XYZ file of C-alpha atoms in Angstrom:
687
model
C 54.300 75.885 152.114
C 53.472 77.613 148.619
C 54.881 80.690 147.433
C 51.927 82.554 145.616
C 52.630 85.783 142.835
C 50.033 86.826 140.257
C 52.582 89.120 138.716
C 52.585 89.361 134.742
C 54.115 91.807 132.563
C 50.939 91.588 130.108
C 48.816 92.413 132.545
C 50.197 95.885 132.414
C 49.868 96.367 136.051
C 51.407 99.640 137.736
C 51.475 99.352 141.570
C 49.399 97.493 144.139
C 47.029 99.971 146.162
C 45.762 99.041 149.075
C 41.882 98.903 150.419
C 40.722 99.984 153.835
C 39.311 97.325 155.821
C 41.228 94.800 153.340
C 43.479 92.142 154.860
C 47.084 91.773 153.212
C 47.887 89.119 151.044
C 51.011 87.220 150.841
C 50.739 87.329 147.148
C 50.621 91.125 147.109
C 53.580 91.732 149.127
C 55.871 88.857 146.446
C 53.727 90.877 143.432
C 54.422 94.517 145.067
C 58.680 92.720 144.662
C 57.784 91.665 141.424
C 56.397 94.767 139.623
C 60.197 96.356 141.450
C 62.562 93.845 140.225
C 60.630 94.282 136.734
C 60.451 97.888 136.506
C 63.797 97.829 137.810
C 65.099 95.351 134.888
C 63.644 97.626 132.342
C 65.284 100.677 133.437
C 68.856 98.701 133.646
C 68.743 96.715 130.476
C 68.221 100.407 128.754
C 70.957 101.557 130.319
C 73.546 99.170 130.923
C 72.218 95.421 129.071
C 72.103 92.298 130.184
C 75.772 90.985 131.594
C 77.485 94.441 131.475
C 79.962 94.389 133.801
C 80.259 97.699 135.489
C 83.334 98.152 137.508
C 86.442 95.208 137.282
C 86.633 91.556 135.621
C 90.048 92.413 134.271
C 90.584 88.925 133.029
C 94.373 87.778 133.048
C 96.413 83.819 131.791
C 99.219 82.889 133.282
C 101.569 80.998 131.208
C 100.760 77.916 133.558
C 97.415 77.856 131.459
C 95.102 79.594 134.960
C 92.743 82.173 134.302
C 92.469 85.356 136.771
C 89.642 86.691 136.964
C 90.016 89.773 139.234
C 86.596 90.972 141.364
C 83.985 92.679 139.525
C 80.706 94.261 140.025
C 77.841 93.270 137.565
C 74.274 93.860 135.887
C 72.450 91.047 134.337
C 68.393 90.797 135.452
C 67.903 93.707 137.266
C 70.256 93.024 139.531
C 73.597 94.307 140.190
C 76.099 91.721 141.791
C 79.535 91.293 143.321
C 81.742 88.438 142.034
C 84.860 87.840 143.413
C 87.820 86.595 142.276
C 87.877 83.697 140.252
C 91.065 80.950 138.550
C 89.555 79.357 136.431
C 92.277 76.323 134.196
C 91.879 76.295 130.929
C 93.189 73.880 127.890
C 94.641 76.179 125.867
C 94.196 74.879 122.671
C 91.484 75.704 120.491
C 88.015 78.207 121.239
C 87.169 78.640 125.126
C 84.292 81.211 126.527
C 83.865 82.309 129.553
C 80.253 83.230 131.273
C 78.270 84.868 133.827
C 75.816 82.050 135.513
C 73.868 82.988 137.863
C 72.071 80.434 140.595
C 69.493 80.735 142.335
C 68.750 79.322 145.359
C 65.723 79.689 148.423
C 66.912 79.863 152.019
C 63.847 78.919 154.464
C 63.321 78.958 158.607
C 64.577 75.218 158.528
C 67.717 75.742 157.051
C 71.163 75.442 159.151
C 72.036 79.686 157.788
C 68.132 80.549 157.607
C 67.329 80.569 162.355
C 67.991 84.301 161.461
C 64.946 84.548 159.641
C 62.474 83.853 162.720
C 60.859 86.494 164.071
C 63.352 89.065 166.427
C 61.131 91.047 168.154
C 61.372 90.205 171.613
C 58.293 90.681 174.080
C 55.641 89.895 171.176
C 53.593 86.612 170.793
C 55.514 85.809 167.325
C 58.780 86.179 168.400
C 60.745 82.836 166.956
C 58.166 82.591 164.634
C 59.137 81.765 160.807
C 58.482 84.327 158.337
C 58.962 84.452 154.793
C 62.001 82.933 152.998
C 64.279 84.630 151.208
C 65.586 83.579 147.582
C 69.948 84.409 147.333
C 71.231 84.440 143.853
C 74.968 83.371 143.200
C 76.970 84.561 140.406
C 79.686 82.670 139.185
C 82.576 82.757 136.664
C 82.289 79.352 134.324
C 84.006 77.526 131.858
C 82.412 76.659 128.037
C 78.713 76.716 129.549
C 75.957 76.737 126.798
C 74.155 78.068 129.917
C 75.621 81.001 130.757
C 76.466 84.106 129.345
C 79.124 84.582 127.030
C 81.630 86.986 128.242
C 85.602 86.272 127.386
C 86.514 84.355 124.891
C 89.957 82.570 124.225
C 91.722 81.049 121.190
C 94.676 78.836 122.125
C 95.242 80.542 125.548
C 94.649 84.295 124.772
C 92.043 86.545 124.739
C 91.031 87.420 121.826
C 87.116 89.102 122.439
C 85.825 90.462 125.597
C 82.421 91.273 126.614
C 83.755 95.023 126.642
C 81.496 97.264 129.019
C 80.628 100.644 127.647
C 78.455 103.070 129.610
C 74.633 102.645 128.343
C 75.060 99.644 126.779
C 71.136 99.278 125.609
C 72.200 102.638 123.940
C 74.345 101.144 122.368
C 71.858 99.721 119.495
C 70.404 102.780 118.592
C 73.814 104.721 118.093
C 75.550 101.369 116.443
C 72.452 101.327 113.404
C 72.671 105.305 112.782
C 76.533 104.523 112.657
C 76.315 101.895 110.529
C 72.996 103.840 108.296
C 75.809 106.964 107.965
C 79.207 104.934 107.044
C 78.551 101.030 107.011
C 81.240 98.788 108.688
C 85.149 100.482 108.386
C 88.331 100.103 109.580
C 89.460 102.948 111.861
C 93.164 101.340 112.593
C 95.647 98.367 111.996
C 93.828 94.719 111.565
C 96.548 94.576 108.725
C 97.394 91.389 108.119
C 101.061 89.384 107.055
C 102.050 86.111 107.086
C 104.598 84.197 109.282
C 106.148 80.906 108.297
C 105.460 77.465 109.760
C 106.348 73.692 110.598
C 105.249 71.065 107.624
C 101.870 71.540 105.564
C 100.659 75.259 107.358
C 101.419 78.861 107.411
C 100.854 80.979 110.194
C 98.520 84.263 109.663
C 98.833 87.059 111.573
C 96.355 90.246 112.371
C 97.535 93.147 113.788
C 95.955 94.813 116.537
C 93.281 97.370 115.577
C 90.066 98.822 115.464
C 86.908 98.677 113.645
C 83.464 99.297 113.367
C 81.235 96.515 112.045
C 77.468 96.606 111.845
C 77.706 100.140 113.599
C 79.594 98.027 116.290
C 82.751 99.513 118.081
C 85.539 96.305 117.980
C 89.013 97.283 119.892
C 91.426 94.558 119.318
C 94.139 95.087 121.903
C 96.841 91.994 120.970
C 97.967 90.941 117.551
C 95.774 87.257 116.368
C 97.817 84.890 114.391
C 95.973 81.500 112.642
C 97.477 78.168 111.592
C 96.275 78.362 107.845
C 97.264 75.327 105.568
C 98.653 76.106 102.100
C 96.868 74.797 99.204
C 97.972 71.458 99.264
C 94.659 69.852 97.500
C 95.429 68.445 93.479
C 94.162 67.730 90.514
C 95.107 64.282 87.942
C 96.296 64.607 84.308
C 95.463 61.581 82.474
C 98.169 60.291 79.767
C 99.122 64.283 79.045
C 101.572 62.786 75.264
C 104.813 63.647 74.961
C 107.105 63.141 72.015
C 110.851 61.575 72.752
C 113.140 62.659 71.000
C 116.722 60.629 70.970
C 119.835 62.777 73.106
C 117.111 64.623 74.980
C 116.442 63.590 78.609
C 114.105 66.437 80.057
C 110.633 66.420 79.368
C 108.509 69.372 81.485
C 105.095 69.170 82.089
C 102.240 71.069 81.195
C 101.155 71.083 84.575
C 102.564 72.418 87.335
C 103.696 72.164 89.965
C 103.464 67.860 89.927
C 102.728 66.347 93.272
C 103.940 62.801 92.255
C 104.212 61.082 88.428
C 101.390 57.768 88.706
C 102.714 56.222 85.310
C 104.210 56.476 82.402
C 103.632 54.179 79.633
C 105.887 54.229 76.390
C 106.688 52.672 73.208
C 110.294 50.954 73.849
C 111.856 48.448 70.977
C 113.327 45.002 72.717
C 115.568 43.138 69.863
C 116.752 39.618 69.325
C 114.178 38.031 71.758
C 114.849 34.202 71.257
C 111.491 32.640 70.320
C 110.603 28.793 70.294
C 108.421 27.411 67.727
C 105.413 26.107 69.389
C 104.419 22.205 68.717
C 100.476 22.232 69.305
C 99.475 25.887 66.993
C 100.925 27.917 64.460
C 101.364 30.909 66.847
C 104.332 31.955 69.249
C 103.943 33.694 72.593
C 105.786 36.876 72.597
C 105.279 39.217 75.649
C 103.358 39.902 78.422
C 103.643 43.606 77.694
C 101.485 44.889 74.646
C 103.530 44.647 71.968
C 102.146 47.057 68.910
C 105.218 46.071 65.879
C 107.105 43.394 64.831
C 110.488 45.159 62.984
C 112.348 42.007 62.193
C 112.065 37.808 62.577
C 115.380 36.256 61.688
C 116.702 32.736 61.661
C 120.674 32.854 61.345
C 121.154 34.132 57.949
C 117.286 33.527 57.003
C 114.858 36.529 56.778
C 111.257 36.554 57.626
C 108.669 38.691 55.355
C 105.807 41.225 57.597
C 103.139 39.669 56.132
C 103.722 37.194 53.420
C 105.478 34.667 56.362
C 103.675 35.760 59.750
C 101.361 38.238 61.245
C 100.997 39.843 64.604
C 98.298 38.433 66.247
C 97.711 39.818 69.835
C 100.875 39.400 71.838
C 101.353 36.769 69.884
C 103.426 35.843 65.912
C 101.057 34.075 64.038
C 102.150 32.088 61.480
C 99.452 30.847 59.590
C 98.934 32.791 56.946
C 102.241 31.631 55.051
C 103.978 28.729 54.136
C 107.698 29.315 55.387
C 108.263 29.196 58.618
C 110.447 27.909 61.230
C 110.036 24.008 61.893
C 109.120 23.362 65.147
C 110.824 23.091 68.076
C 113.676 25.808 66.553
C 114.870 28.745 67.880
C 114.493 32.145 66.042
C 114.797 36.067 66.754
C 112.698 38.133 67.127
C 112.480 42.624 67.328
C 110.076 44.670 68.069
C 107.671 47.235 69.378
C 106.271 47.563 73.047
C 103.900 48.276 75.503
C 105.816 49.517 78.344
C 104.451 50.467 81.556
C 107.772 53.186 83.203
C 109.559 51.935 85.750
C 110.272 55.003 88.410
C 113.162 55.147 89.911
C 114.453 52.636 87.277
C 113.544 54.256 83.808
C 112.564 57.323 84.807
C 112.415 59.930 87.555
C 110.816 62.960 88.906
C 113.010 66.392 88.963
C 111.892 67.981 92.504
C 111.104 71.575 91.980
C 110.832 71.290 88.152
C 107.779 69.308 87.201
C 109.842 66.992 84.461
C 110.301 63.969 83.430
C 114.044 62.862 83.393
C 115.226 59.396 81.904
C 117.764 57.923 83.694
C 118.655 55.594 80.281
C 117.445 51.852 81.302
C 114.712 51.853 78.795
C 114.022 54.722 76.712
C 111.236 55.386 74.786
C 111.704 54.805 70.889
C 112.802 57.636 68.903
C 110.293 60.287 67.136
C 107.526 57.958 69.352
C 105.301 58.679 72.112
C 104.917 58.638 75.942
C 102.211 59.301 77.967
C 102.033 60.506 81.748
C 99.440 60.278 84.249
C 100.574 62.579 87.150
C 99.057 64.297 90.202
C 99.264 68.329 90.327
C 98.533 70.623 92.958
C 95.990 73.683 92.642
C 95.918 77.051 93.761
C 93.506 78.491 96.343
C 92.124 81.690 97.586
C 90.744 82.773 101.202
C 89.360 85.595 102.501
C 89.474 86.398 106.441
C 86.457 88.954 107.860
C 85.880 90.770 110.977
C 82.311 90.028 112.521
C 80.048 92.199 114.776
C 80.909 89.651 117.463
C 84.697 90.753 117.436
C 85.519 87.055 115.326
C 87.947 87.640 113.180
C 86.910 83.710 110.827
C 88.473 83.145 107.608
C 86.200 81.694 104.260
C 88.086 78.622 102.520
C 87.982 79.061 98.569
C 87.742 76.237 96.352
C 90.879 74.981 94.807
C 91.444 75.024 91.314
C 93.819 75.962 88.566
C 92.107 79.901 88.442
C 90.957 79.563 91.660
C 87.611 82.909 92.606
C 87.057 84.202 94.809
C 84.713 82.486 98.211
C 81.777 84.418 98.708
C 81.454 85.780 102.710
C 78.677 86.525 104.590
C 76.743 89.470 104.624
C 76.724 92.344 107.460
C 80.699 91.361 107.722
C 83.976 93.736 107.342
C 86.073 91.803 104.741
C 89.698 93.105 106.372
C 91.573 91.052 103.055
C 92.369 88.214 100.723
C 94.883 85.114 101.064
C 96.604 84.269 97.525
C 98.330 80.459 98.000
C 100.509 79.458 95.259
C 100.465 76.007 95.314
C 102.704 73.241 97.498
C 104.163 76.928 98.640
C 105.045 78.991 101.799
C 104.557 82.344 99.787
C 100.938 83.355 100.383
C 100.289 86.412 99.100
C 97.943 88.830 101.312
C 95.796 91.669 100.482
C 94.253 93.863 102.894
C 91.458 95.849 101.627
C 91.499 98.584 103.851
C 88.375 99.485 104.106
C 89.201 102.128 106.403
C 87.328 105.350 106.753
C 88.122 108.898 105.600
C 88.273 111.496 108.454
C 87.032 114.886 108.175
C 90.754 115.981 107.015
C 91.440 113.392 104.523
C 88.615 114.147 102.751
C 89.309 118.073 102.846
C 92.707 116.772 101.379
C 91.295 114.725 98.500
C 89.273 117.714 97.644
C 91.880 119.902 97.516
C 93.483 117.866 94.778
C 90.052 117.164 92.905
C 90.044 121.276 92.668
C 93.976 120.992 91.597
C 92.875 118.432 89.182
C 90.377 120.355 87.320
C 92.336 123.582 87.685
C 95.288 121.604 85.781
C 93.030 120.542 83.166
C 91.830 123.110 82.526
C 95.467 125.176 81.863
C 96.202 121.877 79.570
C 93.393 122.725 77.962
C 94.389 126.449 77.520
C 97.882 125.322 76.492
C 96.632 123.036 73.844
C 93.779 125.529 72.488
C 96.910 127.949 72.277
C 99.384 125.430 71.046
C 96.196 125.026 67.977
C 94.687 128.523 67.594
C 97.436 130.833 67.308
C 100.183 131.197 64.478
C 103.199 130.082 65.086
C 104.489 133.345 65.422
C 102.993 134.712 67.905
C 103.724 131.499 70.425
C 105.822 133.892 72.826
C 105.247 133.818 76.874
C 104.134 129.997 77.022
C 104.969 127.330 79.215
C 102.969 124.404 80.976
C 104.163 121.667 82.572
C 101.600 118.921 84.049
C 104.597 116.851 86.056
C 104.224 113.614 84.699
C 107.734 113.045 82.996
C 111.115 115.087 82.145
C 110.312 116.365 79.336
C 110.347 120.042 79.818
C 113.840 120.034 82.463
C 116.746 121.109 81.844
C 118.589 118.307 82.833
C 121.815 119.712 81.351
C 122.131 122.504 84.041
C 121.923 120.582 87.516
C 117.775 120.015 87.443
C 118.104 117.717 91.017
C 113.943 118.647 91.798
C 111.649 115.439 92.240
C 108.602 114.983 90.326
C 105.546 112.784 91.532
C 103.936 111.325 88.431
C 101.384 109.908 90.258
C 99.878 113.458 92.170
C 101.872 115.270 89.392
C 103.777 117.464 91.580
C 107.151 119.311 91.722
C 109.199 118.910 94.896
C 112.575 120.370 95.705
C 114.990 118.644 96.822
C 114.932 117.016 100.688
C 117.646 116.005 103.020
C 116.609 114.591 106.175
C 118.281 113.526 109.107
C 116.954 112.097 112.084
C 118.469 112.752 114.871
C 117.786 110.103 118.091
C 118.840 112.955 121.733
C 121.073 111.248 123.824
C 121.655 112.707 127.381
C 125.105 113.198 128.178
C 125.844 114.910 131.994
C 124.728 118.443 133.296
C 124.961 119.648 136.912
C 121.756 121.582 136.709
C 119.643 118.570 135.261
C 117.933 115.939 136.988
C 116.769 112.884 134.640
C 113.224 111.012 135.793
C 113.638 108.262 133.640
C 111.833 109.880 130.365
C 111.960 112.753 131.629
C 114.179 116.131 131.764
C 113.959 119.184 134.272
C 116.013 121.834 135.761
C 117.637 120.846 138.994
C 115.929 121.675 142.388
C 116.057 120.408 145.972
C 112.538 119.176 147.929
C 111.225 121.245 150.926
C 108.249 120.428 153.303
C 105.275 122.934 152.443
C 102.400 120.697 153.898
C 102.818 118.792 156.788
C 99.457 116.207 158.114
C 101.348 113.890 160.158
C 98.313 112.697 162.024
C 95.360 110.798 160.863
C 91.710 111.861 161.222
C 89.745 108.540 159.945
C 90.669 105.210 158.224
C 89.990 104.113 154.948
C 89.549 100.119 153.682
C 91.673 100.501 150.642
C 91.008 96.926 149.330
C 87.318 96.804 150.211
C 87.744 93.105 148.742
C 90.541 91.598 151.059
C 92.523 90.162 147.510
C 95.854 90.821 147.356
C 97.127 89.808 143.926
C 100.175 90.736 142.286
C 99.738 92.552 139.101
C 102.711 94.194 138.321
C 103.574 96.824 135.525
C 106.502 97.879 133.193
C 107.424 100.725 131.747
C 109.935 100.977 128.399
C 111.888 103.690 127.418
C 111.863 104.693 124.866
C 108.213 103.030 124.347
C 107.847 103.897 120.834
C 110.616 104.844 117.885
C 110.380 106.409 115.110
C 113.601 106.413 111.838
C 113.923 107.453 108.402
C 115.397 104.971 105.452
C 115.275 106.791 101.966
C 116.477 104.405 98.980
C 117.647 105.705 95.873
C 117.102 103.878 92.967
C 118.451 104.657 89.196
C 116.395 104.129 86.901
C 116.669 104.411 83.003
C 114.430 106.496 80.790
C 114.045 105.279 77.364
C 111.730 107.158 74.841
C 110.863 110.675 76.481
C 113.485 112.343 74.444
C 112.821 110.502 71.224
C 111.134 113.374 69.205
C 113.699 115.947 70.331
C 117.164 113.744 70.540
C 117.046 110.425 68.427
C 119.331 108.047 70.235
C 120.054 109.517 73.402
C 118.667 108.602 77.021
C 118.313 110.010 79.419
C 118.889 108.483 83.695
C 116.728 110.027 86.352
C 117.533 109.211 90.201
C 113.755 108.412 91.814
C 113.692 108.786 95.610
C 110.817 106.097 96.556
C 108.539 106.355 99.774
C 107.987 102.999 101.521
C 106.473 101.621 104.502
C 109.035 99.886 106.612
C 108.416 96.608 107.449
C 110.067 94.998 110.343
C 110.783 97.330 113.464
C 115.190 98.340 113.781
C 116.762 96.892 116.597
C 117.856 99.202 119.436
C 118.851 98.531 123.221
C 115.597 99.258 125.848
C 115.438 100.088 128.742
C 112.453 98.775 131.048
C 110.986 99.754 134.619
C 109.523 97.049 136.567
C 107.896 97.504 139.878
C 105.113 95.291 141.422
C 106.204 92.225 141.561
C 106.941 89.977 144.530
C 109.564 91.120 146.399
C 112.932 88.952 145.234
C 111.036 87.403 142.660
C 114.091 85.137 140.923
C 114.352 84.042 136.998
C 111.744 87.143 135.666
C 112.060 86.834 132.335
C 110.826 89.293 129.257
C 109.312 88.373 125.247
C 109.154 90.782 122.837
C 106.113 90.080 120.735
C 106.378 86.329 121.628
C 110.135 86.448 120.998
C 112.539 85.456 124.086
C 114.667 87.736 124.726
C 117.723 88.425 127.054
C 117.603 91.148 130.072
C 121.183 92.928 131.236
C 120.838 94.423 134.494
C 121.086 97.592 135.373
C 123.743 99.291 137.730
C 122.304 98.343 141.634
C 119.950 95.382 140.437
C 120.620 91.983 139.864
C 119.988 89.521 137.558
C 118.439 86.066 137.935
C 119.417 82.082 138.750
C 119.157 81.842 135.025
C 120.499 82.781 131.559
C 118.899 86.458 130.555
C 116.603 86.064 133.893
C 116.178 89.690 135.834
C 115.454 89.342 139.671
C 113.510 91.777 142.123
C 114.619 93.849 145.114
C 112.819 93.892 148.435
C 110.765 96.135 146.929
C 109.965 93.669 144.078
C 111.141 96.930 140.995
C 114.011 96.308 138.501
C 115.715 98.090 135.691
C 117.286 96.116 132.990
C 117.813 96.410 129.107
C 116.869 93.927 126.531
C 117.657 94.226 122.465
C 114.959 94.030 120.081
C 115.213 91.179 117.878
C 115.554 91.097 114.396
C 112.418 90.882 111.929
C 109.843 91.636 114.453
C 106.857 93.836 112.336
C 106.336 97.164 112.797
C 103.358 98.286 114.903
C 101.590 97.778 117.884
C 103.540 94.749 120.383
C 103.519 92.864 122.905
C 106.105 93.505 125.818
C 105.967 90.564 128.409
C 107.877 90.278 132.062
C 106.866 86.965 133.465
C 108.393 84.387 135.676
C 107.010 80.065 136.620
C 106.046 79.887 140.263
C-alpha cells in the first residue's frame, strides 16, 4: 500500500477546490491534512517557537543524580504535545543536555493496536473493511541526544540554563533585535564573580545569580554557578643568571620570581692540596674530571714551581713541556686549583621556599668575588576573561601566561562580565567585575542632576577666581566659597564635625544610624501568624456549603509527586556596619601654619561581603508524612536543624522528622563566611 501526498509549500497552495462529478482521491485527503498542518505550524512558530514549553516542565535534580521532569505541554512542529512525568539518571559530572525528541510511527489495521481502525458502520457493505492508517507522534525527554531539541543544560549536576518558555517566542527575535539596537547587551542585576579556595592546583570561581540581556535575549540565572579554575602554573626558564659571591653572605635573591625549581648552579670553586703523581708516559698530568679554570700553585715539599715558566694549564691537565724544571717520574706533588663545579642541591645549596633565593649550605662555596651561574624555572601570571552568551552560558577564555600577560580577546556578540588576574602559583586571584549594568531613568536623572551641579559649581568657582583677581583687596568683603574637596576653609577649632565627600564635592551633617530589629514579646490583643502580626480576632462561619454539586479531578495526570515547600523567617536581612578611620592629613595647612597637622575623621561606606550570622526559622510542609532525617544546607554548607516546640528531631544529629501531616518547624544558624546576595536553602533526605 502506498501513501500519496503531492503537497509542497513551494507550490503556494491555499486550498483544495472540489469539482462536481469528480472522484475524491486519497492523495487529496492527505494534501488537505498537510496543508492544514503547514498553516498551523507557520502560525505556531510565530507565536510560540519550536520546542516551546506551554505549561509545566519543571525540572528537579535529586541528590542521587536522578532528574525528575514534571508533566508538561510542549509545542513542536505545529502540534501541541502532552508529556507525562519522566525520570532520567545523569552522570552529575561535566556538561549534560536534556532534549525533546519526537518519534513518529504508523498504525495500520493489521497491527494489534489498529484493529479498531476497521469500518465500524454496522449494516453497510463496507463494515469491517480497512480504512486510513494513523500517524502517531510520541514525545519523550532524552539525555545527550544530538538529534533532540536542547531544552535543559546541566553542569556538574546543576541546572544552569533551561529553554525558558517566554510567551510569544516567535516575537522574541524581533523584540530582542530592538532591545539590542537601542541598548546593546547589558546586565540588569547580579552575576558578580568572586573566588573561593579549592584544593590543589585549582581555585573556584563563583558567578552570582542575576539577570542580563545578551543580543536582546533575556538571561535569568536563578542560582550561583561555580567553575574550577586552574592556577597560573606555567613556567619560563632562565639560563645562566649571573650572581657575584661575597664571602660571609649566604643568601642571594633571584631576579625572576616566584621560582618553581632550580635546574643547575655552576660556580668556580677552589680545591687545595690536590695530590698528583708524575706520569711516566707523557709530560702532562691529569688533574680533575670537572672543567679546571686555573692553577693557583704547584709545590713539592719546600719547592714551588712557577706558572708560565715551569708549567702551564692545558685542558684539564698540567703541562710540563714548556720548562726544564719538573718533578721526577713517579714523584708526588701538591696542586691548588680553581675549577667550575656543578653544585649539588641539598648539599651545596638549597632553594628557600617562598623567598625565591639561593641559600649556600657551606660544603663547597664559590670563590670570593667570583660569579656563579643559576639556571631555574619561575612561574608566570595569567589573565582570563569570563563572559555570558546569548544562550545563557558562562564561558571562560584562558589567557596566555607571561610576565606581564595581555588580556585575551573574547568572541563578538557576548556580554563580557569581568576579568581574572591570576598571580603566579597563587590562590589570591583578583576578580575585576566589569559591571556592564544598564542605567534606569532614575539613575540617568541622578547623573543629570550631578552634571548640572558640577556646571553650577564650576561657574561659581570661575566667578570666585575672577573676583579674587580683578577686585581690589580692600573691596573683598562678604565673599565665601568652598568646593568641598578638603578642609581648607573649615573651622576645625570650634567643634567642626561635618563630613565632606571629595569625590562628589558635598558636605553632610553627621549621621548617627541605629538599626533596630523588631521583636515580638507577648500580648493579649495580638495574634502572630509566622511573619505577620494582627489584632486578635474570633473566627465565625459566614457561609457554609456542606454539599458538593459536582466533582473535579484536581490532578488530571494522576501524578502524585512529593514536591515540598519551605518558608524562612526572616527571609531577608538588613543591617548597618559603620567603620571609623582616622587619617592624618598633611600639607593642607602648610600655606597658613607651617609645621602644623590636622587629623580628620573619615567615614567609609563599603559593601559588606559576608552575611552576618543569625538564627533563622524554617517552616516546612508538603513532605512525606513522618519522613526522617531531613537535613538542610545553606548555600551548599551543611547546617544543623534545631526542632521547635512540638516537633521531633531526626534520627541523625542535626536533622528533623516531619509529623504525620508532612510538616515541621525548626531553626538553624547561618554559617560564617557566606557571601551576601541571594542564597539557596535546601531541605532534603535520602530515601
